[in-house]
Tab-separated table of C-alpha atoms in Angstrom:
chain	number	residue	atom	x	y	z
O	258	SER	CA	7.840	-9.539	25.070
O	259	LEU	CA	8.834	-9.600	21.450
O	260	LEU	CA	7.529	-6.149	20.958
O	261	THR	CA	9.390	-4.884	24.041
O	262	LYS	CA	12.617	-6.482	22.854
O	263	ALA	CA	12.084	-5.039	19.261
O	264	MET	CA	11.618	-1.591	20.795
O	265	LYS	CA	14.669	-1.733	22.913
O	266	GLU	CA	16.569	-2.673	19.692
O	267	GLY	CA	15.341	0.457	17.902
O	268	ALA	CA	12.047	-0.397	16.133
O	269	PHE	CA	9.924	2.617	15.420
O	270	GLY	CA	6.656	1.012	16.513
O	271	ILE	CA	4.253	-1.780	15.306
O	272	SER	CA	2.795	-2.195	12.110
O	273	THR	CA	-0.199	-4.471	11.090
O	274	GLY	CA	-1.703	-6.033	8.002
O	275	LEU	CA	-5.225	-6.558	9.287
O	276	LYS	CA	-6.635	-7.338	5.768
O	277	TYR	CA	-4.188	-10.322	5.429
O	278	LEU	CA	-3.125	-13.415	7.227
O	279	PRO	CA	-2.702	-13.793	10.013
O	280	GLY	CA	-3.606	-10.266	11.076
O	281	THR	CA	-7.210	-10.667	9.648
O	282	PHE	CA	-7.921	-13.141	12.471
O	283	SER	CA	-6.987	-10.693	15.324
O	284	LYS	CA	-9.273	-8.907	17.623
O	285	ILE	CA	-9.012	-5.178	18.288
O	286	ASP	CA	-8.275	-5.774	22.011
O	287	GLU	CA	-5.174	-7.884	21.021
O	288	VAL	CA	-4.109	-5.144	18.729
O	289	ILE	CA	-4.692	-2.359	21.526
O	290	GLU	CA	-2.704	-4.395	24.074
O	291	LEU	CA	0.345	-4.590	21.586
O	292	SER	CA	0.282	-1.106	20.729
O	293	LYS	CA	0.203	0.095	24.293
O	294	VAL	CA	3.641	-1.487	24.548
O	295	ALA	CA	4.805	0.382	21.571
O	296	SER	CA	3.347	3.523	22.849
O	297	ASN	CA	5.147	3.102	26.157
O	298	TRP	CA	8.380	3.245	24.286
O	299	GLY	CA	7.455	6.268	22.161
O	300	GLY	CA	6.466	4.161	19.058
O	301	ILE	CA	3.734	4.747	16.562
O	302	TYR	CA	1.099	2.340	15.216
O	303	THR	CA	0.731	2.092	11.288
O	304	SER	CA	-1.834	-0.164	9.744
O	305	HIS	CA	-3.079	-1.589	6.415
O	306	LEU	CA	-6.605	-1.216	7.534
O	307	ARG	CA	-8.754	-4.517	8.038
O	308	GLU	CA	-10.958	-3.181	5.090
O	309	GLU	CA	-10.539	-0.671	2.332
O	310	GLY	CA	-13.751	-1.579	0.434
O	311	LEU	CA	-17.131	-1.748	1.648
O	312	GLY	CA	-15.978	-2.013	5.308
O	313	LEU	CA	-13.775	1.176	4.984
O	314	PHE	CA	-15.503	3.361	7.536
O	315	ASP	CA	-15.221	0.563	10.157
O	316	GLY	CA	-11.584	0.030	9.183
O	317	VAL	CA	-10.714	3.741	9.775
O	318	GLN	CA	-12.709	3.877	12.918
O	319	GLU	CA	-10.704	0.832	14.329
O	320	ALA	CA	-7.395	2.507	13.701
O	321	ILE	CA	-8.829	5.674	15.496
O	322	THR	CA	-9.986	3.567	18.479
O	323	ILE	CA	-6.523	1.947	18.576
O	324	SER	CA	-4.876	5.488	18.725
O	325	LYS	CA	-7.301	6.379	21.667
O	326	GLU	CA	-7.218	3.479	23.567
O	327	ALA	CA	-3.510	2.734	23.366
O	328	ASN	CA	-2.589	6.413	23.584
O	329	ILE	CA	-0.317	6.009	20.408
O	330	PRO	CA	0.156	8.168	17.024
O	331	VAL	CA	-1.473	6.184	14.132
O	332	VAL	CA	-0.597	6.288	10.346
O	333	LEU	CA	-3.473	5.009	7.945
O	334	THR	CA	-1.089	3.155	5.508
O	335	HIS	CA	-1.632	3.734	1.827
O	336	HIS	CA	-4.965	5.043	2.456
O	337	LYS	CA	-7.595	4.833	-0.388
O	338	ALA	CA	-11.368	3.795	-1.080
O	339	ILE	CA	-11.576	0.409	-2.858
O	340	GLY	CA	-14.166	-0.490	-5.319
O	341	VAL	CA	-16.609	1.571	-7.619
O	342	GLN	CA	-19.218	1.132	-4.563
O	343	MET	CA	-16.940	3.159	-2.302
O	344	TRP	CA	-15.939	6.077	-4.818
O	345	GLY	CA	-16.207	9.235	-2.925
O	346	ALA	CA	-15.915	7.753	0.461
O	347	SER	CA	-12.752	9.743	1.130
O	348	THR	CA	-14.919	12.815	1.984
O	349	LYS	CA	-16.150	10.911	5.012
O	350	THR	CA	-12.740	9.143	5.740
O	351	LEU	CA	-10.920	12.370	5.944
O	352	ALA	CA	-13.700	13.981	8.028
O	353	MET	CA	-13.124	10.996	10.471
O	354	VAL	CA	-9.476	11.813	10.582
O	355	ASP	CA	-10.092	15.595	11.108
O	356	SER	CA	-12.573	14.777	13.862
O	357	ALA	CA	-10.443	12.464	15.638
O	358	ARG	CA	-7.513	15.177	15.541
O	359	ASN	CA	-9.748	17.777	16.808
O	360	LEU	CA	-10.349	15.480	19.952
O	361	GLY	CA	-6.564	15.380	20.282
O	362	LEU	CA	-5.840	12.091	18.707
O	363	ASP	CA	-2.489	12.091	16.458
O	364	ILE	CA	-3.758	10.563	13.210
O	365	MET	CA	-1.811	10.756	10.043
O	366	ILE	CA	-2.086	9.276	6.516
O	367	ASP	CA	0.308	7.975	3.683
O	368	GLN	CA	-0.642	7.236	0.188
O	369	TYR	CA	0.707	6.264	-3.349
O	370	PRO	CA	-0.392	8.298	-6.349
O	371	TYR	CA	-2.209	5.930	-8.508
O	372	THR	CA	-5.752	4.692	-9.155
O	373	ALA	CA	-4.796	0.873	-8.822
O	374	SER	CA	-3.778	-1.211	-5.677
O	375	HIS	CA	-1.420	-4.122	-5.735
O	376	THR	CA	-1.682	-7.218	-3.676
O	377	GLY	CA	-2.191	-10.979	-3.915
O	378	ILE	CA	-5.086	-12.652	-5.747
O	379	SER	CA	-5.984	-14.069	-2.503
O	380	VAL	CA	-7.469	-10.707	-1.405
O	381	LEU	CA	-10.549	-11.709	-3.463
O	382	ILE	CA	-11.066	-14.874	-1.393
O	383	PRO	CA	-12.857	-15.041	1.905
O	384	THR	CA	-10.461	-14.840	4.720
O	385	TRP	CA	-11.907	-18.033	6.462
O	386	ALA	CA	-11.141	-20.088	3.393
O	387	LEU	CA	-7.261	-19.340	3.682
O	388	GLU	CA	-6.976	-20.337	7.219
O	389	GLY	CA	-3.969	-22.767	7.960
O	390	ASP	CA	-1.664	-23.067	4.744
O	391	PRO	CA	-3.334	-20.735	2.152
O	392	VAL	CA	-2.565	-23.181	-0.649
O	393	THR	CA	-2.912	-26.704	0.829
O	394	GLU	CA	-5.643	-26.067	3.234
O	395	PHE	CA	-7.455	-24.007	0.612
O	396	THR	CA	-7.217	-26.720	-1.927
O	397	LYS	CA	-8.710	-29.278	0.506
O	398	ARG	CA	-11.556	-26.789	1.183
O	399	MET	CA	-12.140	-26.654	-2.628
O	400	GLN	CA	-12.414	-30.388	-2.794
O	401	ASP	CA	-15.499	-30.146	-0.473
O	402	PRO	CA	-18.436	-29.264	-2.887
O	403	VAL	CA	-20.305	-27.161	0.108
O	404	LEU	CA	-17.090	-25.362	1.017
O	405	ALA	CA	-16.340	-24.737	-2.542
O	406	ASP	CA	-19.655	-23.283	-3.344
O	407	SER	CA	-19.378	-20.817	-0.351
O	408	ILE	CA	-15.815	-19.835	-1.514
O	409	ILE	CA	-17.013	-19.178	-5.082
O	410	LYS	CA	-19.791	-17.131	-4.032
O	411	GLY	CA	-17.498	-14.999	-1.820
O	412	ILE	CA	-15.285	-14.385	-4.600
O	413	ILE	CA	-18.090	-13.378	-6.989
O	414	PHE	CA	-19.082	-10.999	-4.337
O	415	ASN	CA	-15.679	-9.398	-3.967
O	416	ILE	CA	-15.500	-9.248	-7.757
O	417	ARG	CA	-18.578	-7.303	-8.223
O	418	TYR	CA	-18.580	-5.198	-5.092
O	419	ASP	CA	-15.184	-4.719	-3.775
O	420	ARG	CA	-11.700	-5.073	-5.247
O	421	GLY	CA	-12.915	-6.602	-8.644
O	422	GLY	CA	-14.764	-3.579	-9.619
O	423	ASN	CA	-17.427	-5.760	-11.312
O	424	ASP	CA	-15.145	-6.135	-14.435
O	425	LEU	CA	-12.584	-8.655	-14.992
O	426	ASN	CA	-10.602	-6.181	-16.940
O	427	ARG	CA	-9.856	-4.388	-13.771
O	428	ILE	CA	-7.903	-7.303	-12.640
O	429	GLN	CA	-4.443	-7.247	-14.053
O	430	PHE	CA	-1.739	-9.949	-13.128
O	431	SER	CA	1.697	-8.723	-12.047
O	432	ARG	CA	3.649	-11.710	-10.928
O	433	VAL	CA	2.674	-15.359	-11.774
O	434	SER	CA	5.535	-17.617	-10.991
O	435	TRP	CA	3.517	-20.650	-12.388
O	436	ASN	CA	2.660	-19.086	-15.880
O	437	HIS	CA	4.529	-15.953	-16.675
O	438	GLU	CA	2.624	-15.562	-19.956
O	439	LEU	CA	-0.210	-14.125	-17.491
O	440	GLU	CA	1.956	-11.356	-16.297
O	441	GLY	CA	0.530	-7.925	-17.509
O	442	GLN	CA	-2.775	-9.793	-18.683
O	443	THR	CA	-6.098	-9.338	-16.998
O	444	LEU	CA	-8.451	-11.963	-15.456
O	445	HIS	CA	-10.698	-11.200	-18.608
O	446	ASP	CA	-7.559	-12.061	-20.842
O	447	TRP	CA	-7.136	-15.248	-19.011
O	448	ALA	CA	-10.667	-16.377	-19.130
O	449	LEU	CA	-10.319	-16.000	-23.014
O	450	MET	CA	-7.145	-17.905	-23.143
O	451	GLU	CA	-9.000	-20.698	-21.314
O	452	ASN	CA	-11.973	-20.567	-23.882
O	453	MET	CA	-14.186	-19.334	-21.086
O	454	GLU	CA	-16.812	-16.838	-21.119
O	455	PRO	CA	-15.432	-13.762	-19.450
O	456	SER	CA	-18.117	-13.521	-16.788
O	457	VAL	CA	-17.793	-12.839	-13.034
O	458	GLU	CA	-18.716	-16.413	-12.215
O	459	ASN	CA	-15.935	-17.949	-14.548
O	460	GLY	CA	-13.516	-15.186	-13.008
O	461	ALA	CA	-14.142	-16.430	-9.660
O	462	ILE	CA	-13.294	-20.181	-10.717
O	463	LEU	CA	-10.127	-18.808	-12.302
O	464	VAL	CA	-9.138	-17.037	-8.984
O	465	THR	CA	-9.497	-20.282	-7.332
O	466	LYS	CA	-7.177	-21.999	-9.731
O	467	ALA	CA	-4.778	-19.411	-9.405
O	468	GLN	CA	-4.669	-19.673	-5.542
O	469	MET	CA	-4.417	-23.507	-5.847
O	470	ASN	CA	-1.344	-23.105	-7.924
O	471	GLY	CA	0.291	-21.066	-5.489
O	472	GLY	CA	-1.255	-17.822	-5.638
O	473	CYS	CA	-0.051	-14.622	-7.638
O	474	GLY	CA	0.239	-10.903	-7.570
O	475	ALA	CA	-2.575	-8.760	-9.087
O	476	ILE	CA	-3.104	-4.999	-9.697
O	477	TYR	CA	-6.635	-3.867	-9.130
O	478	HIS	CA	-7.865	-0.855	-11.172
O	479	VAL	CA	-10.585	0.250	-8.830
O	480	ILE	CA	-9.553	3.524	-7.406
O	481	ASP	CA	-11.520	6.836	-8.200
O	482	PRO	CA	-8.926	9.551	-9.380
O	483	GLU	CA	-10.840	12.179	-7.197
O	484	ASP	CA	-10.364	10.141	-4.124
O	485	VAL	CA	-6.747	10.071	-4.925
O	486	LYS	CA	-6.558	13.851	-5.434
O	487	ARG	CA	-8.812	14.478	-2.239
O	488	ILE	CA	-6.528	12.243	-0.112
O	489	MET	CA	-3.207	13.572	-1.477
O	490	ALA	CA	-4.193	17.186	-0.737
O	491	HIS	CA	-4.927	16.632	2.966
O	492	PRO	CA	-2.570	18.323	5.226
O	493	MET	CA	-1.869	15.160	7.112
O	494	THR	CA	-1.051	13.027	4.105
O	495	MET	CA	2.407	11.837	3.477
O	496	ILE	CA	3.580	10.287	0.196
O	497	GLY	CA	5.008	6.683	0.310
O	498	SER	CA	5.124	4.128	-2.663
O	499	ASP	CA	4.155	0.898	-0.829
O	500	GLY	CA	6.484	-0.469	-3.386
O	501	ARG	CA	9.461	-2.773	-3.505
O	502	LEU	CA	12.704	-3.124	-5.247
O	503	SER	CA	12.167	-4.154	-8.968
O	504	GLN	CA	14.542	-5.641	-11.274
O	505	PRO	CA	14.049	-4.209	-14.994
O	506	GLY	CA	12.349	-6.905	-16.948
O	507	ASP	CA	11.451	-9.084	-14.030
O	508	GLY	CA	7.391	-9.523	-13.783
O	509	HIS	CA	4.952	-6.867	-14.410
O	510	PRO	CA	5.040	-4.587	-11.146
O	511	HIS	CA	2.878	-1.873	-10.088
O	512	PRO	CA	4.338	1.438	-11.748
O	513	ARG	CA	4.620	2.705	-8.251
O	514	ALA	CA	7.896	0.857	-7.864
O	515	TYR	CA	9.477	3.135	-10.464
O	516	GLY	CA	7.252	6.391	-10.457
O	517	THR	CA	5.589	7.351	-7.214
O	518	PHE	CA	7.485	10.353	-6.177
O	519	PRO	CA	8.269	11.934	-9.783
O	520	ARG	CA	4.549	11.336	-10.424
O	521	VAL	CA	3.732	13.502	-7.398
O	522	LEU	CA	6.170	16.076	-8.433
O	523	GLY	CA	5.516	16.263	-12.163
O	524	TYR	CA	1.783	15.313	-12.570
O	525	TYR	CA	-0.028	16.190	-9.485
O	526	THR	CA	2.164	19.346	-8.474
O	527	ARG	CA	3.365	20.852	-11.909
O	528	GLU	CA	0.372	19.760	-14.190
O	529	LEU	CA	-2.528	19.604	-11.883
O	530	LYS	CA	-1.467	22.323	-9.419
O	531	LEU	CA	-2.808	20.289	-6.584
O	532	PHE	CA	-0.496	22.075	-4.229
O	533	PRO	CA	2.793	24.115	-4.282
O	534	LEU	CA	6.163	22.169	-5.062
O	535	GLU	CA	7.463	22.898	-1.397
O	536	ILE	CA	4.205	21.292	0.043
O	537	ALA	CA	4.877	18.091	-2.340
O	538	ILE	CA	8.594	18.004	-1.031
O	539	ARG	CA	7.606	18.195	2.587
O	540	LYS	CA	5.089	15.356	2.161
O	541	MET	CA	8.081	13.251	0.956
O	542	THR	CA	10.714	14.229	3.357
O	543	GLY	CA	9.951	16.314	6.665
O	544	MET	CA	6.807	14.883	7.441
O	545	ALA	CA	7.946	11.174	7.458
O	546	ALA	CA	11.203	12.216	9.340
O	547	ASP	CA	9.140	14.082	11.832
O	548	ARG	CA	6.502	11.203	12.186
O	549	LEU	CA	9.418	8.707	13.092
O	550	ASN	CA	11.120	11.340	15.188
O	551	LEU	CA	14.288	11.454	12.957
O	552	SER	CA	16.022	14.578	14.301
O	553	ASP	CA	18.777	14.439	11.628
O	554	ARG	CA	16.887	13.674	8.505
O	555	GLY	CA	14.146	15.196	6.440
O	556	TYR	CA	15.312	18.890	6.033
O	557	ILE	CA	18.418	20.536	4.115
O	558	LYS	CA	20.175	22.197	6.999
O	559	VAL	CA	23.469	22.254	9.226
O	560	GLY	CA	23.671	19.132	11.265
O	561	GLN	CA	21.339	16.897	9.124
O	562	LYS	CA	22.204	14.001	7.214
O	563	ALA	CA	22.767	14.894	3.498
O	564	ASP	CA	20.062	12.732	1.949
O	565	ILE	CA	19.119	15.019	-1.075
O	566	THR	CA	17.463	14.558	-4.373
O	567	ILE	CA	18.341	16.979	-7.133
O	568	PHE	CA	15.678	17.116	-9.838
O	569	ASN	CA	14.384	19.621	-12.756
O	570	LYS	CA	11.231	20.753	-11.645
O	571	GLU	CA	10.201	21.599	-15.119
O	572	THR	CA	10.791	18.097	-16.577
O	573	VAL	CA	10.478	15.542	-13.669
O	574	ILE	CA	7.867	12.959	-14.395
O	575	ASP	CA	7.096	9.299	-14.136
O	576	LYS	CA	7.464	7.016	-17.204
O	577	SER	CA	6.431	3.576	-15.752
O	578	THR	CA	2.730	2.634	-16.827
O	579	PHE	CA	0.368	-0.091	-16.026
O	580	GLU	CA	1.019	-1.505	-19.749
O	581	SER	CA	4.879	-0.810	-19.595
O	582	PRO	CA	6.091	-0.589	-16.034
O	583	HIS	CA	9.817	-1.214	-16.338
O	584	GLN	CA	10.790	2.391	-17.217
O	585	TYR	CA	12.776	4.928	-14.798
O	586	PRO	CA	11.534	8.462	-14.498
O	587	GLU	CA	12.897	11.581	-16.109
O	588	GLY	CA	14.258	14.549	-14.456
O	589	ILE	CA	16.184	13.194	-11.554
O	590	ASN	CA	19.856	13.869	-12.168
O	591	PHE	CA	21.431	13.467	-8.719
O	592	VAL	CA	20.725	11.435	-5.594
O	593	ILE	CA	22.898	12.033	-2.562
O	594	ILE	CA	22.577	9.406	0.391
O	595	ASN	CA	24.356	10.261	3.634
O	596	GLY	CA	26.549	12.700	1.737
O	597	GLN	CA	27.685	10.332	-0.972
O	598	VAL	CA	26.507	10.654	-4.504
O	599	ALA	CA	24.595	7.399	-5.440
O	600	VAL	CA	23.138	8.762	-8.662
O	601	ASP	CA	25.694	11.027	-10.610
O	602	ASN	CA	24.176	12.923	-13.564
O	603	GLY	CA	21.657	10.098	-14.248
O	604	ALA	CA	24.093	7.180	-13.849
O	605	PHE	CA	23.555	4.819	-10.911
O	606	GLU	CA	26.899	4.288	-9.022
O	607	LYS	CA	25.917	0.871	-7.758
O	608	ARG	CA	27.328	1.432	-4.403
O	609	GLY	CA	25.473	1.125	-1.087
O	610	TYR	CA	25.443	4.314	0.893
O	611	GLY	CA	22.298	3.817	2.878
O	612	LYS	CA	22.359	2.573	6.426
O	613	VAL	CA	19.866	0.922	8.782
O	614	LEU	CA	17.903	3.481	10.784
O	615	ARG	CA	16.936	2.811	14.448
O	616	SER	CA	14.885	4.791	16.600
O	617	ASN	CA	15.970	6.188	20.141
O	618	PRO	CA	13.377	4.408	22.246
O	619	THR	CA	12.079	6.384	25.292
O	620	PRO	CA	12.793	4.492	28.508
O	621	ASN	CA	9.827	2.874	30.015
O	622	PRO	CA	9.306	3.663	33.451
O	623	LEU	CA	7.439	0.457	34.101
O	624	ASP	CA	10.067	-1.815	32.673
């Protein structure tokens, strides 16, 4: 009933975070039934897959199954292969997408152009240990020696074989409300600060400490550059930042918050020549508008809303890095939103020209 109400109010569909609480505890049948409601209203299903590391293939297959059973278009959100053990896995996941499309299923992908992911430190912790309140209940479980032993073993496994990349230097803190000194540092650095040997075992202990302190954000340097290029070049892949608004100087965000689109235009398109410029632009504009059935956006033509970015194709480039993220890109001189100049020759006008977008839901004959 909530989903029906949302679709009537202009939602574009349903999104899930099956890797995270509480979605991690859902069963596929539940997700299918909800997706059927969105499908009845012309909506889409987009998902952070249940697994992106060792369980990646099952995660992709689950999304494909949801598309088939709910008769709904699906987007694999910020698709990637996590962990050294899975490097090269995109050859199979993309083949799975192609196979599903050949069978008539509408499967697409979005992706950010970086070799590191960004999420909470809790992604390293077995999900069962986070049930209930992920801080207070987790802390209680850590006070039980038997449960604590199982939790730490699970974290050790994830550091070695999944998002940890078997190297504490691959885990970098982004936002740590209880210790800003750690922001930008790695789990390896923290171990040294605590006078601990930077071993995987000690890293696991520090992960539990971080969670009991309230958790924190972390950047995981565990994605193969070749997988990034392979996924990006796929004809069904759109570009999306998966980022958030960042205030300069606040925390240590993933550089995608500042550099996603200029990185594709400058590094992957101009320097690597992964695809022509017009393909890069389409992956950022028309494809996304078409996916959401936005008939008046995504293209420059009569009757469209004037959402236009004017950039220098010879100089556009991202400047934000994992070491120094708070840097704006170069080569973007003007941004026009709904026909109003929001960035004028590099100067931000500090006015809100954006508007909330709503879908035009398809009437449900069964409603």
